Structures are given as structure tokens and as C-alpha cells.
Coordinates of C-alpha atoms in Angstrom, one line a residue:
M1 CA -8.9 10.2 6.9
G2 CA -10.5 7.5 5.8
A3 CA -10.5 8.5 2.0
R4 CA -7.9 10.4 1.8
A5 CA -5.4 7.0 2.9
I6 CA -7.1 4.7 0.4
L7 CA -6.5 7.8 -2.4
A8 CA -3.4 7.8 -0.8
A9 CA -3.4 3.7 -1.3
L10 CA -3.9 4.1 -4.7
L11 CA -2.2 6.0 -6.0
V12 CA 0.8 4.8 -4.5
G13 CA 0.4 0.9 -6.2
A14 CA -0.9 2.4 -9.4
S15 CA 3.4 3.9 -9.1
G16 CA 4.5 0.9 -8.8
Y17 CA 3.1 -0.7 -11.9
V18 CA 4.2 2.3 -13.4
I19 CA 7.6 2.4 -12.5
Y20 CA 7.7 -1.8 -12.7
G21 CA 6.5 -1.8 -16.5
V22 CA 8.7 1.2 -18.1
V23 CA 11.6 0.1 -16.6
G24 CA 10.6 -4.0 -17.8
L25 CA 9.9 -2.1 -20.4
A26 CA 13.6 -0.5 -20.8
F27 CA 16.0 -3.4 -19.7
D28 CA 14.2 -6.4 -21.2
D29 CA 16.7 -8.6 -20.5
H30 CA 15.4 -10.6 -17.3
G31 CA 18.6 -11.1 -15.9
S32 CA 19.4 -7.7 -15.3
L33 CA 20.2 -6.0 -12.0
I34 CA 17.7 -2.9 -12.4
H35 CA 15.1 -5.6 -12.6
A36 CA 15.6 -6.9 -9.7
V37 CA 16.3 -3.8 -8.0
V38 CA 12.9 -2.0 -9.7
F39 CA 10.9 -5.9 -8.3
L40 CA 12.0 -4.9 -5.1
A41 CA 10.5 -1.9 -5.6
F42 CA 7.5 -2.8 -6.2
I43 CA 7.4 -5.0 -3.1
V44 CA 8.2 -2.8 -1.0
L45 CA 5.7 -0.1 -2.6
F46 CA 3.0 -3.2 -2.1
G47 CA 3.7 -3.4 1.4
L48 CA 2.9 0.3 2.5
T49 CA -0.3 0.4 -0.2
L50 CA -1.9 -3.1 2.3
K51 CA -0.5 -0.5 5.3
L52 CA -2.3 2.3 3.8
I53 CA -5.6 0.1 3.8
F54 CA -5.0 -1.7 6.8
W55 CA -4.8 1.7 8.4
A56 CA -8.0 3.3 7.1
V57 CA -10.2 0.5 7.1
L58 CA -8.8 0.7 11.3
S59 CA -9.4 4.3 11.1
V60 CA -13.6 3.3 10.0
L61 CA -14.4 0.6 11.9
P62 CA -14.5 3.0 15.5
R63 CA -17.3 5.6 13.1
L64 CA -18.8 2.2 11.5
F65 CA -19.3 0.9 14.7
P66 CA -19.1 3.2 17.0
G67 CA -20.0 1.0 20.9
R68 CA -17.6 -2.3 19.7
Y69 CA -14.3 -0.8 18.4
Q70 CA -13.1 1.5 21.5
K71 CA -9.3 2.9 21.5
G72 CA -7.9 1.0 25.0
E73 CA -5.0 1.3 26.2
R74 CA -3.4 -2.1 24.1
G75 CA -5.6 -0.5 20.8
I76 CA -8.2 -1.8 19.4
V77 CA -10.3 -4.2 21.7

């Protein structure tokens, strides 16, 4: 699962860069509303990318350190 999550995070991040670049080239006016909307979408995609990377790291930790990171009642302790 870890490799798929990392690949998904990379695809989400790359798609954010592509959308931001294409719309930035199409609408070169930096004060336009579409530029602001795409920039907000880029921030959301970047946040999702960080979340997926964080989830992938947390899913790999119990395999790397079997006795240290165990799922308890309050999550990983």
C-alpha cells in the first residue's frame, strides 16, 4: 500500500503543477479571478499530497519497526 500511496501523492502534486502552469499561461493577468481560484486549488492539492505522504509514512512505520509503532486505542503509540 505504501508504494501506491506515494505514487498517488506524486500524481496529485504533478497535476496541481500542470493545472497551475497551464492556466497561468492561458490567463497571464495576475489579478484575474481564475488565477486566484486555480491558486487555491493548487494549495488544496498540495495539502492532499502532504496528507497522502504522511499517511504512507505512517503505514510503513509499523513494518520497519515492528515492536515500536503499534496501533493502540489512541492510534499509533
